[in-house]
CSV table of C-alpha atoms in Angstrom, one decimal:
chain,number,residue,atom,x,y,z
T,1,MET,CA,0.0,0.0,0.0
T,2,MET,CA,1.4,3.4,-1.0
T,3,LYS,CA,1.9,6.1,1.7
T,4,THR,CA,-0.8,8.6,2.4
T,5,PRO,CA,0.1,11.9,0.7
T,6,ARG,CA,1.2,14.7,2.9
T,7,GLU,CA,-1.3,17.3,3.9
T,8,ARG,CA,0.5,20.2,2.1
T,9,ILE,CA,0.1,18.5,-1.3
T,10,LEU,CA,-3.6,17.8,-1.0
T,11,ILE,CA,-6.1,19.8,-3.2
T,12,ASN,CA,-9.6,21.0,-2.6
T,13,ALA,CA,-12.4,18.9,-3.9
T,14,TYR,CA,-13.8,21.5,-6.3
T,15,LEU,CA,-10.6,21.1,-8.4
T,16,VAL,CA,-11.7,17.5,-9.3
T,17,PHE,CA,-14.3,19.2,-11.5
T,18,PHE,CA,-11.6,20.9,-13.6
T,19,LEU,CA,-9.2,17.9,-13.6
T,20,VAL,CA,-11.9,15.4,-14.8
T,21,HIS,CA,-13.3,17.8,-17.4
T,22,ASP,CA,-9.9,18.9,-18.7
T,23,MET,CA,-8.8,15.3,-19.0
T,24,GLN,CA,-11.9,14.5,-21.1
T,25,ILE,CA,-11.6,17.6,-23.3
T,26,GLY,CA,-8.4,17.0,-25.1
T,27,LEU,CA,-7.5,16.4,-28.7
T,28,GLY,CA,-10.4,14.2,-29.5
T,29,ILE,CA,-13.1,16.9,-29.6
T,30,VAL,CA,-11.3,18.5,-32.6
T,31,GLY,CA,-12.3,15.6,-34.9
T,32,VAL,CA,-14.7,13.4,-33.0
T,33,GLN,CA,-17.7,14.4,-35.1
T,34,ARG,CA,-16.6,12.5,-38.2
T,35,VAL,CA,-15.7,9.2,-36.5
T,36,ILE,CA,-19.0,9.1,-34.7
T,37,PHE,CA,-21.0,10.2,-37.8
T,38,VAL,CA,-19.4,7.5,-39.9
T,39,GLU,CA,-20.9,4.9,-37.5
T,40,ALA,CA,-24.2,6.4,-36.3
T,41,ARG,CA,-24.9,9.0,-39.1
T,42,GLN,CA,-27.3,11.7,-38.0
T,43,ASP,CA,-27.9,10.0,-34.7
T,44,ALA,CA,-24.2,10.6,-33.7
T,45,TRP,CA,-25.2,13.1,-31.0
T,46,ILE,CA,-27.4,10.4,-29.4
T,47,ALA,CA,-24.4,8.1,-29.2
T,48,VAL,CA,-22.5,10.9,-27.4
T,49,LEU,CA,-25.4,11.2,-24.8
T,50,LEU,CA,-25.4,7.4,-24.3
T,51,SER,CA,-21.7,7.4,-23.8
T,52,GLY,CA,-22.1,10.3,-21.3
T,53,LEU,CA,-24.7,8.3,-19.3
T,54,TRP,CA,-22.4,5.3,-19.2
T,55,ILE,CA,-19.5,7.4,-17.9
T,56,HIS,CA,-21.7,8.9,-15.2
T,57,LEU,CA,-22.4,5.3,-14.1
T,58,ALA,CA,-18.7,4.3,-14.4
T,59,VAL,CA,-17.7,7.4,-12.2
T,60,PHE,CA,-20.2,6.3,-9.6
T,61,VAL,CA,-18.8,2.8,-9.6
T,62,ILE,CA,-15.2,4.1,-9.4
T,63,TYR,CA,-16.0,6.3,-6.4
T,64,LYS,CA,-17.8,3.4,-4.6
T,65,THR,CA,-14.9,1.1,-5.3
T,66,LEU,CA,-12.4,3.6,-3.8
T,67,THR,CA,-14.6,4.0,-0.7
T,68,LEU,CA,-15.0,0.3,0.0
T,69,THR,CA,-11.6,-0.3,1.5
T,70,GLU,CA,-8.7,1.6,3.0
T,71,HIS,CA,-6.9,1.1,-0.4
T,72,ASP,CA,-7.5,4.5,-2.1
T,73,ASN,CA,-5.9,4.1,-5.5
T,74,ILE,CA,-6.0,1.6,-8.3
T,75,PHE,CA,-2.5,0.3,-7.7
T,76,SER,CA,-3.1,-0.7,-4.0
T,77,LEU,CA,-6.5,-2.0,-5.0
T,78,HIS,CA,-4.9,-4.4,-7.6
T,79,THR,CA,-2.5,-5.7,-5.0
T,80,PHE,CA,-5.4,-6.1,-2.5
T,81,VAL,CA,-7.6,-8.0,-5.0
T,82,TYR,CA,-5.1,-10.0,-7.1
T,83,GLY,CA,-2.2,-10.5,-4.7
T,84,ARG,CA,1.4,-9.3,-5.2
T,85,VAL,CA,2.4,-10.9,-8.5
T,86,LEU,CA,-0.9,-10.6,-10.5
T,87,GLY,CA,-1.4,-7.2,-8.9
T,88,TRP,CA,2.0,-6.1,-10.2
T,89,ILE,CA,1.1,-7.3,-13.7
T,90,ALA,CA,-2.3,-5.5,-13.5
T,91,ASN,CA,-0.6,-2.3,-12.4
T,92,GLY,CA,1.9,-2.6,-15.3
T,93,ALA,CA,-1.0,-2.8,-17.7
T,94,VAL,CA,-2.4,0.4,-16.3
T,95,VAL,CA,1.0,2.2,-16.6
T,96,VAL,CA,1.3,1.0,-20.2
T,97,TYR,CA,-2.2,2.5,-20.9
T,98,PHE,CA,-1.1,5.9,-19.4
T,99,LEU,CA,2.0,5.8,-21.6
T,100,MET,CA,0.0,5.0,-24.7
T,101,ALA,CA,-2.6,7.7,-23.8
T,102,TYR,CA,0.1,10.3,-23.2
T,103,THR,CA,1.9,9.5,-26.5
T,104,SER,CA,-1.3,9.4,-28.5
T,105,ILE,CA,-2.3,12.9,-27.4
T,106,LEU,CA,1.2,14.2,-28.1
T,107,LEU,CA,1.3,12.6,-31.6
T,108,GLY,CA,-2.2,13.8,-32.4
T,109,TYR,CA,-1.4,17.4,-31.5
T,110,VAL,CA,1.9,17.3,-33.3
T,111,GLU,CA,0.4,15.9,-36.4
T,112,MET,CA,-2.4,18.5,-36.4
T,113,ALA,CA,0.1,21.4,-35.9
T,114,ILE,CA,2.4,20.1,-38.6
T,115,THR,CA,-0.4,19.6,-41.1
T,116,TRP,CA,-2.0,23.0,-40.6
T,117,MET,CA,0.8,25.3,-39.8
T,118,TYR,CA,4.4,23.9,-39.9
T,119,PRO,CA,4.6,21.2,-42.7
T,120,ASP,CA,8.4,21.2,-42.8
T,121,PHE,CA,8.9,20.9,-39.0
T,122,PRO,CA,10.1,17.4,-38.0
T,123,LEU,CA,7.8,15.3,-35.9
T,124,TRP,CA,10.5,14.2,-33.6
T,125,GLY,CA,11.4,17.8,-32.9
T,126,ALA,CA,7.9,18.8,-32.0
T,127,ALA,CA,7.4,15.7,-29.9
T,128,LEU,CA,10.7,16.5,-28.0
T,129,ILE,CA,9.6,20.0,-27.3
T,130,LEU,CA,6.3,18.8,-25.7
T,131,ILE,CA,8.0,16.1,-23.7
T,132,VAL,CA,10.6,18.6,-22.3
T,133,LEU,CA,7.8,21.0,-21.4
T,134,THR,CA,6.1,18.2,-19.5
T,135,VAL,CA,9.2,17.2,-17.7
T,136,TYR,CA,10.1,20.8,-16.8
T,137,ALA,CA,6.6,21.5,-15.4
T,138,LEU,CA,6.3,18.3,-13.4
T,139,TYR,CA,9.8,18.2,-12.0
T,140,GLY,CA,9.3,21.5,-10.2
T,141,GLY,CA,5.6,21.3,-9.6
T,142,GLY,CA,4.1,17.9,-9.0
T,143,PHE,CA,0.5,17.1,-8.6
T,144,ARG,CA,-0.6,20.5,-7.3
T,145,LEU,CA,0.8,22.1,-10.4
T,146,VAL,CA,-1.3,19.7,-12.5
T,147,ALA,CA,-4.4,20.8,-10.6
T,148,GLY,CA,-3.5,24.5,-11.0
T,149,VAL,CA,-2.9,24.2,-14.7
T,150,SER,CA,-6.2,22.5,-15.1
T,151,PHE,CA,-8.0,25.3,-13.3
T,152,LEU,CA,-6.3,28.1,-15.3
T,153,THR,CA,-6.6,26.5,-18.7
T,154,PHE,CA,-10.3,25.9,-18.2
T,155,PHE,CA,-10.9,29.6,-17.9
T,156,MET,CA,-8.4,30.6,-20.5
T,157,THR,CA,-9.9,28.3,-23.2
T,158,ILE,CA,-13.7,28.1,-22.3
T,159,TRP,CA,-14.4,31.0,-24.7
T,160,ILE,CA,-13.5,28.7,-27.6
T,161,ALA,CA,-16.8,27.0,-26.9
T,162,ILE,CA,-18.6,30.3,-27.6
T,163,ALA,CA,-16.8,30.7,-30.9
T,164,ALA,CA,-17.9,27.2,-31.9
T,165,PHE,CA,-21.5,28.5,-32.1
T,166,GLN,CA,-20.6,30.9,-35.0
T,167,PRO,CA,-21.0,28.3,-37.8
T,168,LEU,CA,-24.6,27.9,-36.7
T,169,LYS,CA,-25.6,30.7,-39.0
T,170,TYR,CA,-24.8,28.3,-41.9
T,171,ALA,CA,-26.6,25.3,-40.3
T,172,GLU,CA,-29.0,23.2,-42.3
T,173,TRP,CA,-31.1,21.6,-39.6
T,174,ILE,CA,-32.6,19.2,-42.1
T,175,HIS,CA,-29.3,17.2,-41.8
T,176,LEU,CA,-30.3,16.0,-38.4
T,177,LEU,CA,-33.4,14.2,-39.7
T,178,PRO,CA,-34.6,11.5,-39.6
T,179,ILE,CA,-33.9,10.8,-35.9
T,180,LEU,CA,-33.3,7.3,-34.4
T,181,GLU,CA,-32.6,5.6,-37.7
T,182,ALA,CA,-29.3,4.1,-36.5
T,183,THR,CA,-29.5,0.3,-35.7
T,184,PRO,CA,-28.4,-0.9,-32.3
T,185,LYS,CA,-25.1,-2.1,-33.8
T,186,GLN,CA,-24.5,1.3,-35.4
T,187,MET,CA,-25.3,3.1,-32.1
T,188,ALA,CA,-23.0,0.8,-30.1
T,189,ASN,CA,-20.2,1.5,-32.6
T,190,GLY,CA,-20.9,5.2,-32.2
T,191,VAL,CA,-20.6,4.9,-28.4
T,192,LEU,CA,-17.4,3.0,-28.8
T,193,LYS,CA,-15.9,5.6,-31.2
T,194,THR,CA,-16.9,8.3,-28.6
T,195,ALA,CA,-14.7,6.6,-26.1
T,196,TYR,CA,-11.4,8.1,-27.0
T,197,THR,CA,-12.7,11.6,-26.8
T,198,MET,CA,-14.5,11.0,-23.4
T,199,LEU,CA,-11.6,9.1,-21.8
T,200,GLY,CA,-9.7,10.7,-18.9
T,201,PHE,CA,-12.2,10.3,-16.0
T,202,GLU,CA,-10.3,7.1,-15.0
T,203,VAL,CA,-7.7,9.3,-13.4
T,204,LEU,CA,-10.1,9.4,-10.4
T,205,TYR,CA,-8.4,6.1,-9.5
T,206,ILE,CA,-5.1,8.0,-9.1
T,207,ILE,CA,-6.1,11.5,-7.8
T,208,TYR,CA,-8.6,10.4,-5.1
T,209,PRO,CA,-5.9,10.1,-2.3
T,210,PHE,CA,-4.8,13.7,-3.0
T,211,VAL,CA,-8.2,15.3,-2.3
T,212,LYS,CA,-9.0,16.8,1.1
T,213,GLU,CA,-12.8,16.5,1.2
T,214,LYS,CA,-13.2,13.0,-0.2
T,215,GLU,CA,-17.0,12.9,0.4
T,216,ARG,CA,-17.3,15.7,-2.2
T,217,VAL,CA,-15.2,14.1,-4.9
T,218,HIS,CA,-18.1,12.2,-6.5
T,219,ARG,CA,-20.2,15.3,-6.9
T,220,TYR,CA,-17.5,17.3,-8.6
T,221,ALA,CA,-16.4,14.4,-10.8
T,222,GLN,CA,-20.0,14.0,-12.1
T,223,LEU,CA,-20.3,17.7,-12.8
T,224,GLY,CA,-17.1,17.6,-14.8
T,225,VAL,CA,-18.5,14.6,-16.9
T,226,LEU,CA,-21.8,16.4,-17.4
T,227,LEU,CA,-20.1,19.5,-18.9
T,228,THR,CA,-18.0,17.3,-21.1
T,229,THR,CA,-21.0,15.4,-22.4
T,230,PHE,CA,-22.8,18.7,-23.1
T,231,LEU,CA,-19.9,20.2,-25.1
T,232,VAL,CA,-19.2,17.0,-27.1
T,233,ALA,CA,-22.9,16.6,-27.9
T,234,THR,CA,-23.2,20.2,-28.9
T,235,VAL,CA,-20.2,20.3,-31.3
T,236,THR,CA,-21.5,17.1,-32.8
T,237,VAL,CA,-24.9,18.6,-33.5
T,238,ILE,CA,-23.3,21.7,-34.9
T,239,ALA,CA,-21.0,19.7,-37.2
T,240,ILE,CA,-23.9,17.5,-38.5
T,241,ALA,CA,-26.0,20.6,-39.2
T,242,PHE,CA,-23.0,22.6,-40.7
T,243,PHE,CA,-21.6,20.0,-43.1
T,244,SER,CA,-23.4,17.9,-45.7
T,245,PRO,CA,-23.2,14.1,-45.0
T,246,LYS,CA,-20.6,13.7,-47.8
T,247,GLN,CA,-18.5,16.5,-46.5
T,248,LEU,CA,-18.5,15.3,-42.9
T,249,ASP,CA,-17.5,11.8,-44.0
T,250,VAL,CA,-14.2,13.1,-45.2
T,251,THR,CA,-13.5,16.0,-42.9
T,252,ILE,CA,-10.9,14.8,-40.4
T,253,TRP,CA,-10.7,17.8,-38.1
T,254,ALA,CA,-14.3,19.0,-38.3
T,255,SER,CA,-14.0,21.5,-35.4
T,256,LEU,CA,-11.0,23.2,-37.0
T,257,SER,CA,-12.6,23.3,-40.4
T,258,MET,CA,-15.7,25.0,-38.9
T,259,PHE,CA,-13.5,27.7,-37.4
T,260,LYS,CA,-12.6,28.8,-40.9
T,261,VAL,CA,-16.0,30.6,-41.1
T,262,VAL,CA,-15.2,32.6,-37.9
T,263,LYS,CA,-14.2,36.1,-39.0
T,264,CYS,CA,-12.4,38.7,-37.0
T,265,PRO,CA,-11.4,42.2,-38.3
T,266,PHE,CA,-7.7,41.7,-37.4
T,267,ILE,CA,-7.3,37.9,-37.9
T,268,GLU,CA,-7.6,36.4,-41.4
T,269,ARG,CA,-7.3,32.7,-40.4
T,270,PHE,CA,-9.0,32.1,-37.1
T,271,GLU,CA,-7.9,28.5,-37.0
T,272,TYR,CA,-4.3,29.7,-36.8
T,273,VAL,CA,-5.1,31.1,-33.4
T,274,ILE,CA,-7.0,28.0,-32.3
T,275,ILE,CA,-4.2,25.5,-33.0
T,276,PRO,CA,-1.5,27.2,-30.8
T,277,LEU,CA,-4.1,27.8,-28.2
T,278,TRP,CA,-5.1,24.2,-28.2
T,279,LEU,CA,-1.8,23.4,-26.6
T,280,LEU,CA,-3.3,24.9,-23.4
T,281,VAL,CA,-6.2,22.5,-23.8
T,282,ILE,CA,-4.0,19.4,-24.1
T,283,LEU,CA,-1.4,20.5,-21.5
T,284,PRO,CA,-3.4,19.2,-18.5
T,285,ASN,CA,-3.8,15.9,-20.4
T,286,LEU,CA,-0.1,15.6,-20.9
T,287,LEU,CA,0.8,16.6,-17.4
T,288,MET,CA,-1.8,14.4,-15.8
T,289,PHE,CA,-1.0,11.2,-17.8
T,290,MET,CA,2.8,11.7,-17.3
T,291,TRP,CA,2.2,12.2,-13.5
T,292,ALA,CA,0.0,9.2,-13.3
T,293,MET,CA,2.7,7.2,-15.2
T,294,THR,CA,5.3,8.2,-12.6
T,295,ARG,CA,2.9,7.4,-9.8
T,296,GLY,CA,2.5,3.9,-11.3
T,297,GLY,CA,6.2,3.5,-11.8
T,298,LYS,CA,6.7,4.3,-8.1
T,299,ALA,CA,4.2,1.6,-7.2
T,300,LEU,CA,5.9,-0.9,-9.5
T,301,PHE,CA,9.5,-0.3,-8.9
T,302,HIS,CA,9.6,1.6,-5.6
T,303,ILE,CA,11.6,4.4,-7.2
T,304,LYS,CA,11.0,8.1,-6.6
T,305,GLN,CA,8.6,9.8,-9.0
T,306,LYS,CA,11.2,12.4,-10.0
T,307,TYR,CA,13.5,9.6,-11.3
T,308,MET,CA,10.6,7.8,-13.0
T,309,LEU,CA,9.7,11.1,-14.7
T,310,PHE,CA,12.9,10.9,-16.8
T,311,VAL,CA,12.5,7.2,-17.6
T,312,PHE,CA,8.9,7.6,-18.9
T,313,ALA,CA,9.8,10.8,-20.8
T,314,PHE,CA,12.5,8.8,-22.6
T,315,LEU,CA,10.1,5.9,-23.3
T,316,SER,CA,7.4,8.3,-24.6
T,317,PHE,CA,9.9,9.9,-27.0
T,318,ILE,CA,11.0,6.5,-28.3
T,319,VAL,CA,7.3,5.4,-28.8
T,320,ALA,CA,6.5,8.8,-30.5
T,321,ILE,CA,9.3,8.6,-33.1
T,322,LEU,CA,8.1,5.1,-34.1
T,323,PHE,CA,5.2,6.8,-35.8
T,324,GLN,CA,5.8,9.1,-38.8
T,325,GLN,CA,2.8,8.7,-41.1
T,326,ARG,CA,-0.7,10.0,-40.5
T,327,ALA,CA,-2.2,6.5,-41.1
T,328,THR,CA,-0.1,4.8,-38.5
T,329,ILE,CA,-0.7,7.6,-36.0
T,330,ASN,CA,-4.5,7.3,-36.5
T,331,GLU,CA,-4.2,3.6,-36.2
T,332,PHE,CA,-2.3,4.0,-32.9
T,333,ILE,CA,-4.9,6.5,-31.6
T,334,ASP,CA,-7.7,4.0,-32.5
T,335,GLN,CA,-5.8,1.3,-30.5
T,336,VAL,CA,-5.5,3.6,-27.5
T,337,GLY,CA,-9.2,4.3,-27.7
T,338,TRP,CA,-10.0,0.6,-27.8
T,339,TYR,CA,-7.7,-0.1,-24.9
T,340,GLY,CA,-9.1,2.8,-23.0
T,341,PHE,CA,-12.7,1.8,-23.6
T,342,TRP,CA,-12.1,-1.6,-21.9
T,343,LEU,CA,-10.1,-0.1,-19.1
T,344,SER,CA,-12.3,2.9,-18.4
T,345,PHE,CA,-15.8,1.9,-19.5
T,346,VAL,CA,-15.9,-1.8,-18.6
T,347,TYR,CA,-13.1,-2.7,-16.1
T,348,PRO,CA,-14.4,-0.4,-13.3
T,349,PHE,CA,-17.5,-2.7,-13.0
T,350,ILE,CA,-15.3,-5.8,-12.9
T,351,LEU,CA,-12.9,-4.4,-10.4
T,352,TYR,CA,-15.8,-3.3,-8.2
T,353,VAL,CA,-17.2,-6.9,-8.1
T,354,PHE,CA,-13.8,-8.3,-7.3
T,355,VAL,CA,-13.2,-5.8,-4.5
T,356,ARG,CA,-16.6,-6.7,-3.0
T,357,ILE,CA,-15.8,-10.5,-3.2
T,358,LYS,CA,-12.3,-10.0,-1.8
T,359,LYS,CA,-13.7,-7.9,1.1
T,360,TRP,CA,-16.4,-10.5,1.8
T,361,ALA,CA,-13.9,-13.3,1.7
T,362,LYS,CA,-11.5,-11.6,4.1
T,363,GLY,CA,-14.5,-10.8,6.4
T,364,SER,CA,-15.6,-14.4,6.3
T,365,ALA,CA,-12.1,-15.7,7.1
T,366,LYS,CA,-12.0,-13.8,10.4
């Protein structure tokens, strides 16, 4: 079991709202509309709402699992449920997921920035810059810095959501009809494709011990998920109404493409403002996943987090430079979404049952 965090590094419960919401709103929202639309067509926004409902339930189960025993993070829970050896393997799988999630966000942003703004800039150079930025921030700041960055970036970037409404003046609402035509299989695929964009709430398993008022964690986590679901559903509805079905089928970054219609008297290409600004949106994702990795590394190898930070930064760079083409990067991101779906949408329910059984078995043995 890991040591209880010191009082001075604990955060207030309301920051859980910003951490959960910022972790969910990352890179995926830039292009999620197309991938859901391909599966569920004009009912894509319904798939987003169903995904949101499932996440609310998953967050409830995660919170209940964390309050069942004195083991207050996923690493000690695994050791409690599976024992030392199998628990170590399970913890390793979680750390690998964090590594994949971190690298996928990094690669996705770098690919977007290179394609739209810097076509001659090497991918490895851009990846290295973001990794160094992550290491620099975490080495001196730690978890409280991650929480602070999440709080600040929320207020610095929330105005983008208002700008996203501008394309509505070109909306063709007939594109949303007919409703409820998607088959159950299409709808299920739509929910699955939404997973990558809505991932991130699973960090509750890691941040829970670092919150002062633990009885209020659940409320703020649910509010964060609620806002994320509303925003993703809204941009999906706007994209379906703005693009024709044929256009949306081939528009990779639908949100960015819609920003082309936003006109400012002093800015010719508004999307050129959005792309650098989007670094602030993904920064909490990068910091949180890297910090979670080092936390997992500490549980696995009993090595201080500041040393694990350099190890995982190096591994992330190696993984990142393995991917150079858009097709392989997209395939990698799809794999992370698939892995994340099982870990975040399904596994919490399995772990909850195992913890209940283990707790019952230990109680019966006394």
